[in-house]
Coordinates of C-alpha atoms in Angstrom, one line a residue:
M235 CA 38.8 62.1 -53.5
S236 CA 39.5 58.1 -53.7
R237 CA 40.1 56.7 -56.8
Q238 CA 38.0 54.5 -57.7
Y239 CA 39.3 50.5 -59.9
H240 CA 37.2 50.7 -62.4
D241 CA 37.4 46.1 -63.4
P242 CA 35.7 46.1 -67.1
Q243 CA 34.8 42.1 -66.2
W244 CA 32.4 43.2 -63.1
E245 CA 29.4 41.8 -64.5
E246 CA 31.0 38.2 -64.8
N247 CA 33.1 38.2 -61.2
L248 CA 29.6 39.1 -59.7
R249 CA 28.1 36.7 -61.7
R250 CA 30.2 33.6 -60.7
R251 CA 30.3 34.7 -57.1
E252 CA 26.8 34.3 -57.1
E253 CA 26.6 31.0 -58.3
E254 CA 29.6 29.5 -56.2
I255 CA 27.9 30.6 -53.1
K256 CA 24.6 29.0 -54.5
R257 CA 26.7 26.5 -55.2
R258 CA 28.3 26.0 -51.4
F259 CA 24.7 27.1 -49.9
R260 CA 22.7 24.9 -51.9
P261 CA 23.0 21.7 -50.4
A262 CA 22.8 23.4 -46.9
R263 CA 19.8 24.6 -48.3
S264 CA 18.3 21.2 -49.9
A265 CA 19.8 19.0 -46.6
Q266 CA 17.3 21.2 -44.8
L267 CA 14.3 21.4 -47.2
N268 CA 15.2 18.4 -46.7
E269 CA 14.8 18.2 -42.9
T270 CA 11.9 20.0 -42.6
Q271 CA 9.5 18.0 -45.4
D272 CA 11.7 15.0 -43.5
E273 CA 10.1 16.3 -39.6
T274 CA 6.7 17.5 -41.7
V275 CA 6.3 13.6 -43.0
E276 CA 7.5 12.2 -39.4
A277 CA 5.3 14.1 -37.4
P278 CA 2.0 12.8 -38.7
R279 CA 3.2 9.3 -38.9
H280 CA 4.8 9.9 -35.1
D281 CA 1.4 11.0 -34.0
R282 CA 0.0 7.8 -35.5
E283 CA 2.6 5.8 -34.0
Q284 CA 1.2 7.4 -30.3
Q285 CA -2.4 6.7 -31.2
R286 CA -2.0 3.7 -31.9
Q287 CA 0.5 3.3 -29.2
R288 CA -2.8 4.8 -27.4
D289 CA -5.4 3.0 -28.6
Q290 CA -3.1 -0.6 -27.4
Q291 CA -2.9 0.6 -23.9
V292 CA -6.8 1.4 -24.1
R293 CA -8.0 -2.1 -25.6
E294 CA -5.4 -3.7 -23.3
Q295 CA -7.1 -2.6 -20.2
R296 CA -10.5 -3.3 -21.2
E297 CA -9.8 -6.2 -21.6
L298 CA -8.1 -6.8 -18.2
R299 CA -11.0 -5.3 -16.7
I300 CA -13.9 -7.8 -18.3
I301 CA -11.0 -10.4 -17.3
E302 CA -10.8 -9.0 -13.8
D303 CA -15.0 -8.4 -13.3
Y304 CA -15.4 -12.0 -15.3
A305 CA -13.1 -13.0 -12.7
Y306 CA -15.6 -11.3 -8.8
Q307 CA -18.6 -12.5 -10.7
Q308 CA -17.1 -16.3 -10.6
R309 CA -16.3 -15.5 -6.9
M310 CA -20.0 -14.0 -6.5
Q311 CA -21.2 -17.3 -8.4
E312 CA -19.1 -19.2 -5.7
M313 CA -20.0 -17.8 -2.8
Q314 CA -23.6 -17.3 -3.5
E315 CA -23.5 -21.4 -3.9
R316 CA -21.1 -21.6 -0.6
R317 CA -24.1 -20.1 1.4
R318 CA -26.5 -21.9 -0.1
Q319 CA -25.5 -25.0 0.7
Q320 CA -24.2 -23.9 4.0
E321 CA -28.2 -23.1 4.3
Q322 CA -29.3 -26.3 3.4
Q323 CA -26.9 -27.8 5.8
T324 CA -27.6 -25.9 8.6
Y325 CA -32.0 -25.9 7.9
H326 CA -31.3 -30.1 7.3
N327 CA -29.4 -30.2 11.1
V328 CA -32.4 -27.8 12.4
G329 CA -35.2 -28.9 10.4
Y330 CA -36.6 -25.8 8.7
D331 CA -38.5 -26.7 5.6
P332 CA -37.2 -23.4 3.8
Q333 CA -39.9 -24.3 2.0
H334 CA -42.7 -24.2 4.3
G335 CA -41.0 -21.4 6.3
E336 CA -41.3 -23.8 9.5
H337 CA -40.0 -26.8 11.1
W338 CA -39.9 -30.8 10.1
M339 CA -41.9 -31.3 13.2
Y340 CA -44.3 -29.1 13.3
S341 CA -44.9 -28.6 9.5
R342 CA -48.3 -31.5 10.0
P343 CA -49.0 -33.9 12.3
Q344 CA -47.6 -37.0 12.6
E345 CA -48.8 -39.9 11.4
F346 CA -49.1 -43.2 13.4
R347 CA -49.8 -46.9 12.3
S348 CA -52.8 -47.4 15.1
E349 CA -54.5 -45.5 17.5
Q350 CA -52.5 -48.1 20.5
E351 CA -48.9 -46.1 18.4
R352 CA -50.3 -43.2 19.0
E353 CA -51.7 -44.0 22.2
E354 CA -48.1 -45.2 23.5
H355 CA -46.5 -42.5 22.4
V356 CA -48.6 -39.8 24.2
R357 CA -47.9 -41.9 27.4
R358 CA -44.0 -42.0 26.1
G359 CA -44.2 -37.9 26.0
E360 CA -45.8 -38.1 29.5
E361 CA -43.1 -39.9 31.2
E362 CA -40.8 -37.6 30.0
I363 CA -42.0 -34.5 31.2
R364 CA -42.7 -36.0 34.8
R365 CA -39.3 -37.4 34.6
R366 CA -38.2 -33.5 34.0
F367 CA -40.3 -31.7 35.8
K368 CA -38.6 -34.2 38.5
Q369 CA -35.4 -33.4 37.7
E370 CA -36.0 -29.4 38.5
R371 CA -37.8 -29.6 41.4
R372 CA -34.8 -31.4 43.1

């Protein structure tokens, strides 16, 4: 049997070692606790920052969509206006009256100042028809 060495101050030595261990490792433990506390504080802050960035992106996308929609509406209005002007020009060129849906020459009978003028107009029309008919025969 081995003889055990008995230290009369073993309790005191044990207490000192425990204090030394606590003193040495407490900063590391508290630093670790501080890190986890920082993480728990930083995590919501980080989440809020990410949410703010996402909200900002959504807002920018919405604004961009509104701008694009407005530009598209402007282009459509300009195209409609151009088309309407072209139609009016075409109608004017061919004598079409879009309000009445007919050619202006046929929309109302031609008015003459006198009966003599009307007869002259009819005579010229007959001569024109005869002339064209003769040209087609040749």
